Amino acid sequence: MAEPVRVRRLTDQEGQQLQRIVRRGSTNTVRYRRAMMLMDSVGGNRVPGIGQLVQADEDTVRDVIHRFNEIGLACLDPRRGEGGRPSPPSQP
């Protein structure tokens, strides 16, 4: 059986930043939900439970955790072309 996906050990600064986002809420719902995923993982919750809590697909939760483990808090910001509403067509 594969090892459960978990967030790596947080630095103090990362922990404070995540707590700030979760406590205050965020005007950016993507950042807020991703911060919640990471904080729940730190708290010992597993991917299925985190997915239910934030109403996200388990694969999405795993992707966010893996990206955090690779690049840190930059994973909170959506990448260009990563879902969402398409841009309106440009005017000639």
XYZ file of C-alpha atoms in Angstrom:
92
model
C 0.000 0.000 0.000
C 1.275 3.468 -0.890
C 2.345 5.931 1.767
C -0.354 8.559 2.520
C 0.206 11.978 0.961
C 1.173 14.502 3.625
C 2.492 18.024 3.805
C 6.196 18.272 4.612
C 7.270 19.951 7.838
C 6.356 23.654 7.729
C 8.787 26.439 8.483
C 7.616 28.893 11.150
C 7.031 31.509 8.474
C 4.957 29.125 6.326
C 2.863 28.110 9.313
C 2.189 31.726 10.258
C 1.249 32.658 6.694
C -1.156 29.719 6.353
C -2.762 30.513 9.707
C -3.181 34.136 8.688
C -4.932 33.170 5.445
C -7.228 30.640 7.138
C -8.117 32.825 10.129
C -8.841 36.002 8.209
C -10.397 34.271 5.270
C -9.274 35.514 1.933
C -10.865 37.455 -0.840
C -9.275 34.876 -3.133
C -11.209 31.639 -2.611
C -8.570 29.544 -4.395
C -5.856 30.669 -1.954
C -8.166 30.148 1.018
C -9.228 26.620 0.002
C -5.659 25.571 -0.755
C -4.448 26.960 2.575
C -7.233 24.970 4.273
C -6.086 21.802 2.496
C -2.528 22.292 3.701
C -3.516 23.154 7.278
C -5.779 20.112 7.466
C -2.946 17.906 6.248
C -0.631 19.379 8.880
C -3.331 18.613 11.443
C -3.140 14.926 10.538
C -6.201 14.631 8.313
C -5.949 12.366 5.297
C -6.769 13.235 1.703
C -10.353 11.841 1.642
C -11.310 13.807 4.770
C -9.676 16.982 3.486
C -11.502 16.605 0.176
C -14.838 16.353 1.958
C -14.079 19.323 4.198
C -13.169 21.704 1.366
C -15.473 20.049 -1.159
C -12.667 19.217 -3.560
C -11.743 16.133 -5.524
C -9.147 13.922 -3.821
C -6.818 14.268 -6.822
C -6.950 18.051 -6.439
C -6.018 17.770 -2.764
C -3.101 15.480 -3.613
C -1.911 17.858 -6.337
C -1.942 20.832 -3.955
C -0.014 18.910 -1.287
C 2.569 17.642 -3.802
C 3.030 21.155 -5.233
C 3.456 22.620 -1.747
C 6.082 20.006 -0.942
C 7.918 21.002 -4.136
C 7.559 24.802 -4.289
C 6.162 25.957 -0.938
C 3.555 28.697 -0.552
C 3.717 29.573 -4.249
C 1.317 26.634 -4.703
C -1.471 28.758 -3.230
C -1.640 30.906 -6.346
C -3.342 29.426 -9.407
C -1.110 28.730 -12.370
C -1.907 30.324 -15.692
C -4.406 28.195 -17.555
C -5.392 26.257 -14.438
C -9.158 26.065 -14.624
C -11.506 28.923 -13.962
C -13.454 31.029 -16.378
C -11.886 31.410 -19.820
C -10.632 34.832 -20.838
C -12.846 36.777 -23.227
C -11.689 36.745 -26.860
C -9.401 39.592 -27.796
C -10.744 42.361 -29.994
C -9.046 42.864 -33.400
